[in-house]
């Protein structure tokens, strides 16, 4: 459960988003983490995307491939810090399925224990900026702040609640 803990694992993540100007985007991401040590991890994310924009036809297929390396810099029984960096490559099957740009990603995450509630709070900040300067689509620069609380009800059951804030530094150019 702890996103700051390097471990070798395979998981799938589903995300539904209502996008700007109407429409929606559903993403099912296959994620593989490979822990090189108890502090270093490599990650690969490959998304399958269904995009249904308003005023255009829907599209589906592979999204942009993300590759990342991370380091768990600090840990004690109640708090941990993780830092990562990586790239998102413009590998999407269609224009609506990716950003149209290669991007650099910088990531920081923290995890704090709330033992009296059998919970953990996870916070992350991620900054993404395009670096290829090509393509017909405008470049991207945004910061995503994510805060969630995970509560364990039993060893095999837990809930996750929280939210995220995305700051678009290019103003949708």
Short mmCIF file of C-alpha atoms in Angstrom, two decimals:
data_model
loop_
_atom_site.label_atom_id
_atom_site.label_comp_id
_atom_site.label_asym_id
_atom_site.label_seq_id
_atom_site.Cartn_x
_atom_site.Cartn_y
_atom_site.Cartn_z
CA UNK A 1 0.00 0.00 0.00
CA UNK A 2 2.78 2.46 0.81
CA UNK A 3 3.77 4.27 -2.42
CA UNK A 4 7.08 5.36 -0.86
CA UNK A 5 8.22 1.75 -0.28
CA UNK A 6 10.20 0.19 -3.16
CA UNK A 7 8.88 -3.27 -3.91
CA UNK A 8 8.64 -5.52 -6.94
CA UNK A 9 5.00 -5.67 -7.96
CA UNK A 10 2.55 -5.61 -10.85
CA UNK A 11 -0.70 -3.71 -10.54
CA UNK A 12 -3.43 -2.19 -12.62
CA UNK A 13 -4.92 1.22 -11.91
CA UNK A 14 -8.21 2.53 -13.34
CA UNK A 15 -8.94 6.24 -13.54
CA UNK A 16 -11.99 8.09 -14.86
CA UNK A 17 -11.71 11.82 -15.55
CA UNK A 18 -14.17 14.42 -16.73
CA UNK A 19 -12.02 16.58 -18.98
CA UNK A 20 -12.10 20.31 -19.66
CA UNK A 21 -14.74 21.50 -22.14
CA UNK A 22 -16.81 18.33 -21.61
CA UNK A 23 -16.19 14.72 -22.45
CA UNK A 24 -14.43 12.04 -20.48
CA UNK A 25 -11.29 9.91 -20.42
CA UNK A 26 -10.95 6.41 -18.97
CA UNK A 27 -7.49 4.98 -18.40
CA UNK A 28 -6.49 1.46 -17.35
CA UNK A 29 -2.76 1.49 -16.57
CA UNK A 30 -0.58 -1.60 -16.23
CA UNK A 31 2.22 -0.73 -13.80
CA UNK A 32 5.37 -2.74 -13.12
CA UNK A 33 7.70 -1.77 -10.27
CA UNK A 34 11.07 -3.47 -9.91
CA UNK A 35 12.83 -2.91 -6.58
CA UNK A 36 16.58 -2.90 -7.18
CA UNK A 37 17.24 -2.54 -3.43
CA UNK A 38 15.17 -1.65 -0.37
CA UNK A 39 15.58 2.03 -1.38
CA UNK A 40 15.74 2.11 -5.23
CA UNK A 41 12.94 1.22 -7.64
CA UNK A 42 12.33 1.33 -11.40
CA UNK A 43 8.79 1.76 -12.73
CA UNK A 44 7.09 1.36 -16.11
CA UNK A 45 3.47 2.43 -16.74
CA UNK A 46 1.64 1.47 -19.94
CA UNK A 47 -1.90 2.91 -20.17
CA UNK A 48 -4.84 1.76 -22.26
CA UNK A 49 -7.00 4.83 -22.91
CA UNK A 50 -10.58 5.44 -24.01
CA UNK A 51 -11.08 9.12 -24.83
CA UNK A 52 -14.55 10.54 -25.52
CA UNK A 53 -14.16 14.28 -26.14
CA UNK A 54 -17.12 16.57 -26.79
CA UNK A 55 -17.37 17.58 -30.44
CA UNK A 56 -15.03 14.86 -31.72
CA UNK A 57 -15.18 11.13 -32.25
CA UNK A 58 -14.07 8.80 -29.47
CA UNK A 59 -10.77 6.94 -29.67
CA UNK A 60 -9.11 4.10 -27.79
CA UNK A 61 -5.71 2.42 -27.69
CA UNK A 62 -2.30 2.66 -26.04
CA UNK A 63 -1.39 5.88 -24.26
CA UNK A 64 2.02 7.40 -23.53
CA UNK A 65 4.63 5.11 -21.90
CA UNK A 66 6.04 6.34 -18.57
CA UNK A 67 9.46 5.26 -17.23
CA UNK A 68 10.65 6.36 -13.78
CA UNK A 69 13.39 5.74 -11.22
CA UNK A 70 12.84 6.43 -7.54
CA UNK A 71 14.65 6.56 -4.22
CA UNK A 72 13.25 6.21 -0.69
CA UNK A 73 15.34 8.88 1.01
CA UNK A 74 13.99 8.72 4.56
CA UNK A 75 11.99 6.31 6.67
CA UNK A 76 11.08 5.79 10.29
CA UNK A 77 8.05 4.06 11.88
CA UNK A 78 5.71 7.03 11.36
CA UNK A 79 7.00 8.87 8.26
CA UNK A 80 8.79 8.21 4.96
CA UNK A 81 9.93 10.33 1.98
CA UNK A 82 10.39 9.26 -1.64
CA UNK A 83 11.84 11.14 -4.64
CA UNK A 84 11.65 10.14 -8.28
CA UNK A 85 12.34 11.35 -11.80
CA UNK A 86 11.42 9.99 -15.17
CA UNK A 87 10.07 10.55 -18.64
CA UNK A 88 6.74 10.08 -20.36
CA UNK A 89 7.34 9.20 -24.00
CA UNK A 90 4.97 10.20 -26.79
CA UNK A 91 4.00 6.64 -27.75
CA UNK A 92 0.20 6.98 -27.88
CA UNK A 93 -1.70 5.32 -30.73
CA UNK A 94 -3.75 8.47 -31.41
CA UNK A 95 -3.74 12.21 -30.80
CA UNK A 96 -6.51 12.07 -28.18
CA UNK A 97 -4.76 9.26 -26.27
CA UNK A 98 -1.60 11.14 -25.25
CA UNK A 99 -0.17 14.63 -24.93
CA UNK A 100 1.68 14.67 -28.25
CA UNK A 101 4.93 15.49 -26.43
CA UNK A 102 7.75 13.82 -24.53
CA UNK A 103 7.69 14.98 -20.91
CA UNK A 104 10.02 15.17 -17.91
CA UNK A 105 8.50 14.19 -14.54
CA UNK A 106 9.83 15.14 -11.09
CA UNK A 107 8.11 13.49 -8.14
CA UNK A 108 8.16 13.72 -4.32
CA UNK A 109 5.96 11.69 -1.97
CA UNK A 110 5.50 11.31 1.76
CA UNK A 111 3.73 8.73 3.89
CA UNK A 112 2.62 9.30 7.46
CA UNK A 113 1.18 6.71 9.84
CA UNK A 114 -1.96 7.27 11.90
CA UNK A 115 -1.79 4.08 14.03
CA UNK A 116 -4.73 5.00 16.28
CA UNK A 117 -6.94 4.98 13.13
CA UNK A 118 -5.19 2.03 11.42
CA UNK A 119 -4.53 4.47 8.59
CA UNK A 120 -1.82 6.17 6.58
CA UNK A 121 -1.85 9.54 4.86
CA UNK A 122 -0.03 9.72 1.53
CA UNK A 123 0.92 13.02 -0.05
CA UNK A 124 2.61 13.52 -3.40
CA UNK A 125 3.68 16.41 -5.60
CA UNK A 126 4.51 15.83 -9.23
CA UNK A 127 5.71 18.40 -11.76
CA UNK A 128 5.48 17.58 -15.47
CA UNK A 129 6.90 19.62 -18.35
CA UNK A 130 7.22 18.83 -22.06
CA UNK A 131 10.73 19.02 -23.47
CA UNK A 132 10.63 17.97 -27.12
CA UNK A 133 9.28 21.25 -28.55
CA UNK A 134 7.74 19.49 -31.54
CA UNK A 135 4.32 18.40 -32.60
CA UNK A 136 1.18 20.25 -33.44
CA UNK A 137 -0.24 20.05 -29.92
CA UNK A 138 0.81 22.73 -27.41
CA UNK A 139 3.42 21.83 -24.79
CA UNK A 140 2.47 20.98 -21.22
CA UNK A 141 3.60 22.23 -17.83
CA UNK A 142 1.56 21.29 -14.77
CA UNK A 143 1.88 20.36 -11.11
CA UNK A 144 -0.30 17.69 -9.51
CA UNK A 145 -0.79 17.60 -5.73
CA UNK A 146 -2.37 14.42 -4.39
CA UNK A 147 -3.45 13.66 -0.79
CA UNK A 148 -5.12 10.37 0.22
CA UNK A 149 -5.84 8.48 3.39
CA UNK A 150 -5.80 4.68 3.32
CA UNK A 151 -7.53 2.79 6.16
CA UNK A 152 -6.96 -0.92 6.72
CA UNK A 153 -10.10 -2.75 7.85
CA UNK A 154 -8.55 -6.22 7.63
CA UNK A 155 -5.34 -7.62 6.09
CA UNK A 156 -7.15 -7.95 2.74
CA UNK A 157 -9.57 -4.99 2.86
CA UNK A 158 -8.89 -1.27 2.87
CA UNK A 159 -10.42 1.98 1.70
CA UNK A 160 -8.80 4.96 0.04
CA UNK A 161 -10.22 8.49 0.11
CA UNK A 162 -8.77 11.81 -0.90
CA UNK A 163 -8.32 14.17 -3.76
CA UNK A 164 -5.96 15.87 -6.12
CA UNK A 165 -5.34 19.38 -7.37
CA UNK A 166 -3.82 20.05 -10.79
CA UNK A 167 -2.24 23.43 -11.55
CA UNK A 168 -1.88 24.08 -15.29
CA UNK A 169 1.05 26.51 -15.66
CA UNK A 170 0.50 26.99 -19.40
CA UNK A 171 -3.18 27.85 -19.00
CA UNK A 172 -4.40 25.27 -21.52
CA UNK A 173 -2.35 26.72 -24.40
#
